[in-house]
Amino acid sequence: MKLHLLNPNTTESMTLLMAGAASRVASPGTEIIPTTAKIGFPYISSRVEAEIIASDVFETIAEHHTQVDAVIISAFGDPGLIGARQLFDIPVIGVAEAAMLTACSLGQRFSIVTFSDRLTEWFCDGVRRASLEQRFTGIRLPREDFQSIETVQEELGETLVKLVEEAVLIDKADVAILAGGPLAGLAAKVSERLPIPVVDPVPAAVVLAEGLVRLRPGIARAGGFARPPAKDTFGLPDKLARRIEHTD
Amino acid sequence: MKLHLLNPNTTESMTLLMAGAASRVASPGTEIIPTTAKIGFPYISSRVEAEIIASDVFETIAEHHTQVDAVIISAFGDPGLIGARQLFDIPVIGVAEAAMLTACSLGQRFSIVTFSDRLTEWFCDGVRRASLEQRFTGIRLPREDFQSIETVQEELGETLVKLVEEAVLIDKADVAILAGGPLAGLAAKVSERLPIPVVDPVPAAVVLAEGLVRLRPGIARAGGFARPPAKDTFGLPDKLARRIEHTD
Amino acid sequence: MKLHLLNPNTTESMTLLMAGAASRVASPGTEIIPTTAKIGFPYISSRVEAEIIASDVFETIAEHHTQVDAVIISAFGDPGLIGARQLFDIPVIGVAEAAMLTACSLGQRFSIVTFSDRLTEWFCDGVRRASLEQRFTGIRLPREDFQSIETVQEELGETLVKLVEEAVLIDKADVAILAGGPLAGLAAKVSERLPIPVVDPVPAAVVLAEGLVRLRPGIARAGGFARPPAKDTFGLPDKLARRIEHTD
Amino acid sequence: MKLHLLNPNTTESMTLLMAGAASRVASPGTEIIPTTAKIGFPYISSRVEAEIIASDVFETIAEHHTQVDAVIISAFGDPGLIGARQLFDIPVIGVAEAAMLTACSLGQRFSIVTFSDRLTEWFCDGVRRASLEQRFTGIRLPREDFQSIETVQEELGETLVKLVEEAVLIDKADVAILAGGPLAGLAAKVSERLPIPVVDPVPAAVVLAEGLVRLRPGIARAGGFARPPAKDTFGLPDKLARRIEHTD
Amino acid sequence: MKLHLLNPNTTESMTLLMAGAASRVASPGTEIIPTTAKIGFPYISSRVEAEIIASDVFETIAEHHTQVDAVIISAFGDPGLIGARQLFDIPVIGVAEAAMLTACSLGQRFSIVTFSDRLTEWFCDGVRRASLEQRFTGIRLPREDFQSIETVQEELGETLVKLVEEAVLIDKADVAILAGGPLAGLAAKVSERLPIPVVDPVPAAVVLAEGLVRLRPGIARAGGFARPPAKDTFGLPDKLARRIEHTD
Amino acid sequence: MKLHLLNPNTTESMTLLMAGAASRVASPGTEIIPTTAKIGFPYISSRVEAEIIASDVFETIAEHHTQVDAVIISAFGDPGLIGARQLFDIPVIGVAEAAMLTACSLGQRFSIVTFSDRLTEWFCDGVRRASLEQRFTGIRLPREDFQSIETVQEELGETLVKLVEEAVLIDKADVAILAGGPLAGLAAKVSERLPIPVVDPVPAAVVLAEGLVRLRPGIARAGGFARPPAKDTFGLPDKLARRIEHTD
């Protein structure tokens, strides 16, 4: 099985981090095919940036979808998730949605623990899109700053453990999600010290993707996720245009 | 006052229709500045198409925002509304949101009446984004087809009147929204025959835009709609890149 | 255009304050026609007082509605709003509802900032009636007292600015509403110092009223806001009785 | 124990009907003290009428509250319920609220079955005020007309039984409420023929009132139902004015 | 009238406490018939314990239901409430549900005040099952420990009074429920000192049970609470098996 | 990896059907260990039956949990799910919850399609417990009867396909769940003929269970799913008693 791990950020080191976290949990026969965005931002952290990058997410999927079994959009706000799910016939998984659904199988209420308050609006949009507000206890954030997203795991590791404890005691969370690409892989290192189960979004997305491929639920040919009928386009990237025009 | 009426579709005739509907309700001192998308689709009708076009919506606003007082995104699904509101300092109005908020000042529950079932998912996303599900009685659609979006007003006019009547009798709607760019201006022609108040999205957006300009509510410098801090970009359209890099 | 600005309180100085705030934002051709309640309370501040005064609100509208284009009920709990909207054919605007709908076009979540905890229950009823709980971050109140409602703007001005800041930081509000008749006009004086857009209810109601008059959405002849059929009455004020008996 | 059964309508025969239904379920030591409105409407059937009559409801309670143990507002929309609960120290019960809470102790979802579509908006407001939308399956109405509210029980009896059956089969109701003053007492006559438990609002209010008197839960001296502090009034009915001015 | 007061815990002294609280509020002609669980736990305090004990609750009701008029399940999490209501033809009342519905007739929002954080999840399940989240301000808990459930009333009495005050001031509660079997009877002792009405679950259940018996709402023969048709069973307790097999 | 597939019904042939469906989707290294209930019912189909059987579910898990990696409760109402998740340290999966979460990764709204209206209340409880009402379009049921649960797949196969089509067209479902043990394995046979993705609960639970085992999220030692502290028990089945007394 081949899983396209699509990093919509332009930072290669983050792709490596995510691919490592993905590989550690992947089944023996699963190949992780990571890509890094060529255009956009080093690290998407707001809704407007996520909206800007959505079209490029579609083009990147359009380039790979015939050679893979499923695609994982690997940024916690799941940019382009709904549109990609509509446009392509393979399963499309967002790491935020995968993490939230996984958390819902481990307890009643989950907390999102992350490292920067710039991300909160964008992350909360994902909770609302999933209609999971009633199972969400809110976002817990450090009160301190960090130097760089490449070292944020080391810098804030202890702090994040404390935030999970606050999520349990104050917010009554049953499960924690460690959210944000730069935290990929951290959960495995700290889970034994945490009082509640913890979900790492990229690995959660990998096992969900594998599961959906094996379940073969079938393709949407009707309803809100059916591929739209062929339509003219102007000025769109090549592969995306052909996918929309049904000339691919 | 200058209002940028941004048609995110590439069909010029639709821009003319919308601009006409806008001008009929604009105040004496208000100038409507219409633009038509250069890239994208003749008529956006699904969520994926709306996600694709969002980046171009931002670029188009970036080209005009210093010369206008407010911008109206004139497609009923409000593509790019949240991002644009975050990125720019002038009021950004979506025709769907404006129509729904206007409807909420005329009755408790509103119905959306439109002409094609391809649009329903996209339109419902807007209701959910606005958290107005409790005031929404659903979408009413014709059971018959039509020839072209340029003549759909004439073709389906009588049918749409009947759908409003069904919305009252069956769905218990207090107000109807005639939704979709191709229906711009229809409300004024049929409102006397309708049993409930009816909202035309483009005019509703124009009076809301004028109102917000006159109210001078101030700019978001904090919270979920503050402009993000300067950030590097790669490969984005020029004016948009500069807006994001704070070099505009 | 003539707008009836109905102050359901008996305090004339408050009517002047509201009328001033209304006039500053009204369009050139708009005439504000203020009235002050003859019976009731100097300043309505609870639900029971609002329920007591509703009938007089209807009688006052019944006296003026044929000479005006719309009526604004100018007390933040919107006493009599639903009934008046049902009984009369002109647009009826409540300042609280207008402020909340305006806030919803400026951000996702709004805070209500006011000056006395006696008002909170009544104000929250308005949020619930509008089904806007999901967009409401709560009410922020001063911890200190004030001398009189006539000087409360001056006494608590600085405090209210701080409360808006708390609404952003703690409650994650995107927009603030400065609520309560005695605060009319304050928003314009402090908006530049505030980190988020701020809505002044009376001016918001004025631009909404003007907008609805210009949109000509039509009259409810069916649904939940249609005028009830003629009915006998006993002992009601004259003009109201005639409106209900359809003998006006 | 004395229960004030307040009919806010002016029709004496309806008071008799309600008092009969109340007496049949009252405990041996309970005295029902019925009153009929002197001003207002023969039969309140809309929200505006309910808002008009609220002040007179308060005045009538003010005249009796020191001689009774609890008061029942006996019109299904519960006019003045919230305000009266705030203003007086004895338990104030609304027949609609009492019926809905009773229904919630008999099943998960209740239907309201009534006789005229003029009542639906008003009745639905009560469901919303109680935040019981999730337990409400909607209103079932006859498709046929009736001659008079004094004979509606006989005229529509069979039809109402069929409506309850539809509420079970189509709406998945577990319990039915036979709503509207003119139906008082009908439930007892037809309950054996009905497939689900049925609630008669006036008797439900009587047993709830008796229960609250016996429970002695204490008086609200804080929170949203505390009596407001003394306040000046102008032109209000005598006993109500004194209650508000704390001179009673 | 005979009311079966079923204590699903094995602690006899708690049954006595509950039966005393029940008797003090019962009508002259009402006989309270208390039972104590033979199997299970001294004091149920979690969801898993409540799920374990449900079957024994049904068996105990099956042993008594033909000799009583109604049954009260007397543990605040209402173990077995839904199933028992389905299986038996007499009214089945849960003390938590009864307390919450009673609270809803005294104010808009209620707080649950209890003595141990082990109980919170279980108690919150009851709020969710009743779909009363919007009327619930949360649970208030002591920060200090106690020696035994038999003396917890005396040990924490003062603390619980303070918690009610916090529920009003901080959570904006209108009514408080003193929850948990070991607190039965406490409300009557402290209600005069409390700023808001207070509900004692066992007495609230008694007056609700008496009321339902007198109302004679009829039996569910359809819908979600109809007795299931006869079915084979294996290895169930005798009386329960016969009830399910329709051989009782 | 070993997965305990716990059939809480007493029908062995159903266990075989489920185990077959489980095995077809399990990974090469996964062993399915099926058990069939010794006590209870041939086929649980109501809430009261599910409540009765919960204690036996716990005892069965207590007998196996040290030799398996996860347990799947294989009846669509998930009897005992919450309690088991609290009591044991291995992942506990319910087939209904697993199917719903899987459906949420394939579309916005799911329909439950099943074969008997006796099941609907029980199944809807699961949707409510998961707080997924907003993503649920309701249950679709055949209008015709069937002979036996052992042949229901063959008898109603065509009908169920049509019900899925109705779920799309009428209820606007994006995904369908074929629910109820006797339908295990049907989805794979009909998915190609269905217009939307379809989820088979047992296979969905298997891939979710495997995923959770591989993710190693850690154990709840706090929050609402922590194992309760040791407690005395009376008369409980042996292994369950020891698990609760912490003597296992």
Short mmCIF file of C-alpha atoms in Angstrom, two decimals, chain E:
data_model
loop_
_atom_site.label_atom_id
_atom_site.label_comp_id
_atom_site.label_asym_id
_atom_site.label_seq_id
_atom_site.Cartn_x
_atom_site.Cartn_y
_atom_site.Cartn_z
CA MET E 1 -50.45 4.98 47.15
CA LYS E 2 -47.34 2.84 47.48
CA LEU E 3 -43.96 4.01 46.24
CA HIS E 4 -41.07 1.58 45.92
CA LEU E 5 -37.93 3.44 46.99
CA LEU E 6 -35.19 1.30 45.44
CA ASN E 7 -31.71 1.93 46.83
CA PRO E 8 -29.35 0.23 44.34
CA ASN E 9 -26.51 0.45 46.87
CA THR E 10 -25.97 -2.23 49.53
CA THR E 11 -25.68 0.20 52.45
CA GLU E 12 -28.74 -0.07 54.71
CA SER E 13 -28.08 3.14 56.61
CA MET E 14 -28.25 5.05 53.35
CA THR E 15 -31.63 3.49 52.63
CA LEU E 16 -32.83 4.73 56.01
CA LEU E 17 -31.58 8.22 55.29
CA MET E 18 -33.34 8.27 51.92
CA ALA E 19 -36.54 6.78 53.30
CA GLY E 20 -36.61 9.44 55.99
CA ALA E 21 -36.22 12.22 53.44
CA ALA E 22 -38.93 10.59 51.32
CA SER E 23 -41.38 10.22 54.18
CA ARG E 24 -41.09 13.82 55.29
CA VAL E 25 -42.45 15.04 51.97
CA ALA E 26 -44.85 12.21 51.10
CA SER E 27 -48.61 12.82 51.13
CA PRO E 28 -50.63 11.42 54.03
CA GLY E 29 -51.86 8.44 52.04
CA THR E 30 -48.48 7.53 50.56
CA GLU E 31 -46.52 4.55 51.84
CA ILE E 32 -42.78 4.44 51.14
CA ILE E 33 -41.49 0.90 50.60
CA PRO E 34 -37.70 0.98 50.74
CA THR E 35 -35.40 -1.81 49.49
CA THR E 36 -31.64 -2.13 49.69
CA ALA E 37 -29.54 -3.91 47.06
CA LYS E 38 -28.36 -7.41 47.98
CA ILE E 39 -25.58 -7.48 45.42
CA GLY E 40 -23.26 -4.82 44.07
CA PHE E 41 -21.50 -2.03 45.94
CA PRO E 42 -21.76 -0.16 49.23
CA TYR E 43 -21.96 3.06 47.25
CA ILE E 44 -22.05 3.26 43.45
CA SER E 45 -19.85 6.09 42.30
CA SER E 46 -18.90 5.47 38.69
CA ARG E 47 -20.42 4.65 35.38
CA VAL E 48 -19.09 1.12 35.24
CA GLU E 49 -20.59 0.34 38.63
CA ALA E 50 -23.91 1.77 37.51
CA GLU E 51 -23.83 -0.40 34.38
CA ILE E 52 -23.02 -3.49 36.44
CA ILE E 53 -25.92 -2.96 38.78
CA ALA E 54 -28.62 -2.21 36.19
CA SER E 55 -29.70 -5.82 35.78
CA ASP E 56 -30.22 -6.20 39.53
CA VAL E 57 -32.27 -3.01 39.55
CA PHE E 58 -34.60 -4.61 37.01
CA GLU E 59 -34.85 -7.83 39.02
CA THR E 60 -35.71 -5.86 42.15
CA ILE E 61 -38.41 -3.91 40.36
CA ALA E 62 -39.73 -7.15 38.87
CA GLU E 63 -40.16 -8.48 42.39
CA HIS E 64 -42.25 -5.52 43.55
CA HIS E 65 -43.92 -3.82 40.62
CA THR E 66 -47.30 -5.49 40.93
CA GLN E 67 -47.69 -4.30 44.52
CA VAL E 68 -46.69 -0.67 44.11
CA ASP E 69 -47.90 2.36 42.15
CA ALA E 70 -44.52 3.69 41.10
CA VAL E 71 -40.82 3.05 41.65
CA ILE E 72 -38.04 5.50 42.48
CA ILE E 73 -34.48 4.50 41.58
CA SER E 74 -32.61 6.22 44.34
CA ALA E 75 -29.05 6.85 43.20
CA PHE E 76 -28.23 10.11 41.53
CA GLY E 77 -26.94 8.55 38.28
CA ASP E 78 -30.32 6.82 37.79
CA PRO E 79 -28.94 3.32 37.04
CA GLY E 80 -31.30 1.36 34.83
CA LEU E 81 -33.77 4.23 34.43
CA ILE E 82 -34.34 3.95 30.68
CA GLY E 83 -34.53 0.18 30.65
CA ALA E 84 -36.87 0.01 33.63
CA ARG E 85 -39.16 2.60 32.09
CA GLN E 86 -39.33 0.42 29.00
CA LEU E 87 -39.87 -2.85 30.84
CA PHE E 88 -42.52 -1.95 33.41
CA ASP E 89 -45.96 -0.36 33.18
CA ILE E 90 -45.80 1.71 36.37
CA PRO E 91 -44.05 5.09 36.41
CA VAL E 92 -40.29 4.76 36.96
CA ILE E 93 -38.60 7.82 38.40
CA GLY E 94 -34.89 8.48 38.74
CA VAL E 95 -33.84 10.85 41.50
CA ALA E 96 -31.38 12.69 39.25
CA GLU E 97 -33.88 13.20 36.46
CA ALA E 98 -36.58 14.21 38.95
CA ALA E 99 -34.24 16.73 40.57
CA MET E 100 -33.21 18.23 37.24
CA LEU E 101 -36.79 18.56 35.96
CA THR E 102 -37.84 20.10 39.27
CA ALA E 103 -34.95 22.54 39.07
CA CYS E 104 -36.10 23.50 35.56
CA SER E 105 -39.42 24.64 37.03
CA LEU E 106 -37.64 26.94 39.49
CA GLY E 107 -35.15 28.75 37.25
CA GLN E 108 -33.35 28.66 33.94
CA ARG E 109 -30.02 27.12 34.94
CA PHE E 110 -29.18 24.63 37.64
CA SER E 111 -25.93 23.63 39.31
CA ILE E 112 -25.19 20.20 40.75
CA VAL E 113 -23.37 20.43 44.08
CA THR E 114 -21.93 17.19 45.41
CA PHE E 115 -19.16 15.88 47.63
CA SER E 116 -16.74 13.79 45.57
CA ASP E 117 -15.10 14.22 42.19
CA ARG E 118 -15.45 10.49 41.55
CA LEU E 119 -19.11 11.14 40.84
CA THR E 120 -18.82 13.87 38.25
CA GLU E 121 -18.61 11.80 35.06
CA TRP E 122 -21.54 9.68 36.07
CA PHE E 123 -23.65 12.67 37.03
CA CYS E 124 -22.80 14.50 33.80
CA ASP E 125 -23.99 11.48 31.81
CA GLY E 126 -27.41 12.03 33.33
CA VAL E 127 -27.47 15.65 32.21
CA ARG E 128 -26.52 14.60 28.69
CA ARG E 129 -29.09 11.78 28.62
CA ALA E 130 -31.75 14.31 29.54
CA SER E 131 -30.47 16.74 26.86
CA LEU E 132 -30.37 19.44 29.53
CA GLU E 133 -26.80 20.64 28.88
CA GLN E 134 -27.98 24.14 28.01
CA ARG E 135 -29.62 24.52 31.41
CA PHE E 136 -26.69 23.10 33.37
CA THR E 137 -23.97 25.30 34.83
CA GLY E 138 -21.70 22.44 35.88
CA ILE E 139 -20.77 20.59 39.02
CA ARG E 140 -19.39 22.27 42.14
CA LEU E 141 -17.16 20.19 44.39
CA PRO E 142 -15.40 20.63 47.74
CA ARG E 143 -11.65 21.03 47.63
CA GLU E 144 -11.38 19.10 50.89
CA ASP E 145 -11.78 15.42 51.77
CA PHE E 146 -14.26 13.72 54.12
CA GLN E 147 -14.11 10.71 56.42
CA SER E 148 -17.14 8.63 55.52
CA ILE E 149 -20.27 8.81 53.43
CA GLU E 150 -22.28 8.30 56.61
CA THR E 151 -21.08 11.56 58.13
CA VAL E 152 -20.41 13.55 55.00
CA GLN E 153 -23.46 15.78 55.61
CA GLU E 154 -22.08 16.96 58.91
CA GLU E 155 -18.47 17.12 57.76
CA LEU E 156 -19.09 19.13 54.62
CA GLY E 157 -22.31 20.97 55.44
CA GLU E 158 -20.73 24.41 55.64
CA THR E 159 -18.62 23.77 52.59
CA LEU E 160 -21.63 22.80 50.53
CA VAL E 161 -23.36 26.05 51.44
CA LYS E 162 -20.34 27.94 50.16
CA LEU E 163 -20.34 25.89 46.97
CA VAL E 164 -23.93 26.92 46.27
CA GLU E 165 -22.88 30.54 46.67
CA GLU E 166 -20.07 29.99 44.16
CA ALA E 167 -22.53 28.35 41.77
CA VAL E 168 -24.61 31.55 41.82
CA LEU E 169 -21.79 34.06 41.66
CA ILE E 170 -19.41 32.32 39.29
CA ASP E 171 -21.55 29.92 37.28
CA LYS E 172 -24.73 32.03 37.22
CA ALA E 173 -26.91 29.21 38.51
CA ASP E 174 -30.52 29.96 39.43
CA VAL E 175 -31.12 26.70 41.31
CA ALA E 176 -28.89 24.16 43.07
CA ILE E 177 -29.28 20.40 43.34
CA LEU E 178 -27.62 18.77 46.35
CA ALA E 179 -26.74 15.48 44.72
CA GLY E 180 -25.71 12.08 46.03
CA GLY E 181 -27.55 9.69 48.35
CA PRO E 182 -25.50 10.61 51.43
CA LEU E 183 -26.78 14.18 51.16
CA ALA E 184 -30.46 13.18 51.29
CA GLY E 185 -32.30 15.49 53.66
CA LEU E 186 -29.57 18.12 53.83
CA ALA E 187 -31.39 20.59 51.59
CA ALA E 188 -34.22 21.07 54.09
CA LYS E 189 -31.73 21.94 56.80
CA VAL E 190 -29.81 24.57 54.84
CA SER E 191 -32.28 26.01 52.33
CA GLU E 192 -32.99 29.11 54.40
CA ARG E 193 -29.32 30.03 54.36
CA LEU E 194 -28.97 29.58 50.60
CA PRO E 195 -29.34 32.46 48.12
CA ILE E 196 -31.20 30.34 45.56
CA PRO E 197 -33.80 27.55 45.63
CA VAL E 198 -32.32 24.15 46.35
CA VAL E 199 -33.58 20.74 45.25
CA ASP E 200 -33.21 17.54 47.26
CA PRO E 201 -33.38 14.65 44.76
CA VAL E 202 -35.25 12.04 46.85
CA PRO E 203 -38.09 14.34 47.93
CA ALA E 204 -38.28 15.74 44.39
CA ALA E 205 -38.68 12.18 43.13
CA VAL E 206 -41.40 11.45 45.67
CA VAL E 207 -43.61 14.38 44.66
CA LEU E 208 -43.01 13.64 40.98
CA ALA E 209 -43.93 9.98 41.52
CA GLU E 210 -47.09 10.90 43.37
CA GLY E 211 -47.96 13.38 40.65
CA LEU E 212 -47.49 10.87 37.82
CA VAL E 213 -49.62 8.30 39.63
CA ARG E 214 -52.41 10.83 40.04
CA LEU E 215 -52.16 12.10 36.46
CA ARG E 216 -52.67 8.61 34.99
CA PRO E 217 -50.95 9.49 31.71
CA GLY E 218 -51.41 5.97 30.34
CA ILE E 219 -48.99 3.26 29.30
CA ALA E 220 -46.58 3.25 26.35
CA ARG E 221 -47.73 0.59 23.92
CA ALA E 222 -45.71 2.08 21.06
CA GLY E 223 -42.68 4.31 20.64
CA GLY E 224 -39.34 4.07 22.33
CA PHE E 225 -40.66 3.12 25.76
CA ALA E 226 -43.09 0.35 24.85
CA ARG E 227 -42.43 -2.98 26.54
CA PRO E 228 -40.47 -5.17 24.09
CA PRO E 229 -42.32 -8.23 22.76
CA ALA E 230 -41.72 -11.58 24.44
CA LYS E 231 -38.26 -12.98 23.91
CA ASP E 232 -36.30 -16.05 25.04
CA THR E 233 -33.72 -15.54 27.76
CA PHE E 234 -30.83 -17.59 29.14
CA GLY E 235 -29.51 -17.48 32.67
CA LEU E 236 -31.26 -14.31 33.83
CA PRO E 237 -32.65 -13.90 37.35
CA ASP E 238 -36.06 -15.49 37.63
CA LYS E 239 -38.51 -12.63 37.90
CA LEU E 240 -36.65 -10.56 35.30
CA ALA E 241 -36.60 -13.49 32.89
CA ARG E 242 -40.32 -13.96 33.27
CA ARG E 243 -41.01 -10.28 32.72
CA ILE E 244 -39.03 -10.40 29.49
CA GLU E 245 -40.55 -13.67 28.35
CA HIS E 246 -44.02 -12.27 29.12
CA THR E 247 -44.68 -15.19 31.44
CA ASP E 248 -45.14 -13.04 34.53
#
